[in-house]
Amino acid sequence: MSRKQLDHERVQTPGRMKAFTRLDRIRAGEASHPNIRLLTRRGRKGRTDASIVKQFLRIDRGYLA
C-alpha cells in the first residue's frame, strides 16, 4: 500500500528562503556591508554621450516610438 501524502516529510524549497533572505538583507540597512549601502545610496549617472548618439541615430532611422 502506498503512503499517504501526509505521511511524507515536508521538504522546503530553497528558492522561497533565498527570496525572503534577499529581501531581508535589502531592508536591513544597519546589518548590510558598508559598500553595499554606499552603492544603494549612490544615484545613477546621467545620460552618457553614447546613449545620446544612440537616440539620435534611432530617430534618424525613422524609429520614433
Short mmCIF file of C-alpha atoms in Angstrom, two decimals:
data_model
loop_
_atom_site.label_atom_id
_atom_site.label_comp_id
_atom_site.label_asym_id
_atom_site.label_seq_id
_atom_site.Cartn_x
_atom_site.Cartn_y
_atom_site.Cartn_z
CA MET A 1 0.00 0.00 0.00
CA SER A 2 1.40 3.40 -0.92
CA ARG A 3 1.99 6.07 1.65
CA LYS A 4 -0.41 8.93 2.00
CA GLN A 5 0.60 12.50 1.29
CA LEU A 6 0.51 13.36 4.98
CA ASP A 7 2.95 10.57 5.83
CA HIS A 8 5.80 12.23 3.91
CA GLU A 9 8.12 14.71 5.49
CA ARG A 10 7.61 18.25 4.40
CA VAL A 11 10.50 19.45 2.27
CA GLN A 12 11.05 23.17 1.99
CA THR A 13 12.36 24.52 -1.25
CA PRO A 14 15.41 26.78 -1.01
CA GLY A 15 14.00 29.23 -3.57
CA ARG A 16 11.49 30.80 -1.22
CA MET A 17 14.01 31.04 1.59
CA LYS A 18 16.51 32.74 -0.73
CA ALA A 19 13.90 35.29 -1.75
CA PHE A 20 12.99 36.07 1.86
CA THR A 21 16.62 36.40 2.95
CA ARG A 22 17.39 38.63 -0.05
CA LEU A 23 14.53 40.95 0.85
CA ASP A 24 15.60 40.91 4.48
CA ARG A 25 19.13 41.89 3.55
CA ILE A 26 17.89 44.72 1.35
CA ARG A 27 15.70 46.10 4.13
CA ALA A 28 18.37 45.74 6.82
CA GLY A 29 20.36 48.90 6.27
CA GLU A 30 22.31 48.59 9.52
CA ALA A 31 23.38 44.98 9.07
CA SER A 32 24.47 45.19 5.46
CA HIS A 33 28.03 45.74 4.32
CA PRO A 34 29.07 49.43 4.14
CA ASN A 35 29.98 49.13 0.46
CA ILE A 36 26.52 47.81 -0.37
CA ARG A 37 24.90 50.68 1.49
CA LEU A 38 27.10 53.12 -0.43
CA LEU A 39 26.11 51.60 -3.76
CA THR A 40 22.40 51.70 -2.98
CA ARG A 41 22.59 55.34 -1.87
CA ARG A 42 24.58 56.43 -4.91
CA GLY A 43 22.43 57.78 -7.70
CA ARG A 44 22.69 56.72 -11.27
CA LYS A 45 24.86 58.74 -13.55
CA GLY A 46 23.28 60.93 -16.16
CA ARG A 47 22.97 60.10 -19.80
CA THR A 48 26.23 59.25 -21.47
CA ASP A 49 27.34 60.58 -24.81
CA ALA A 50 26.93 57.12 -26.32
CA SER A 51 23.29 56.91 -25.26
CA ILE A 52 22.56 60.35 -26.72
CA VAL A 53 24.13 59.35 -30.05
CA LYS A 54 22.18 56.10 -29.97
CA GLN A 55 18.90 58.00 -29.55
CA PHE A 56 19.72 60.44 -32.37
CA LEU A 57 20.55 57.55 -34.69
CA ARG A 58 17.32 55.80 -33.75
CA ILE A 59 15.33 58.94 -34.64
CA ASP A 60 17.35 59.44 -37.83
CA ARG A 61 16.48 55.93 -38.97
CA GLY A 62 12.79 56.69 -38.51
CA TYR A 63 12.05 54.81 -35.29
CA LEU A 64 10.03 57.43 -33.43
CA ALA A 65 8.13 55.31 -30.93
#
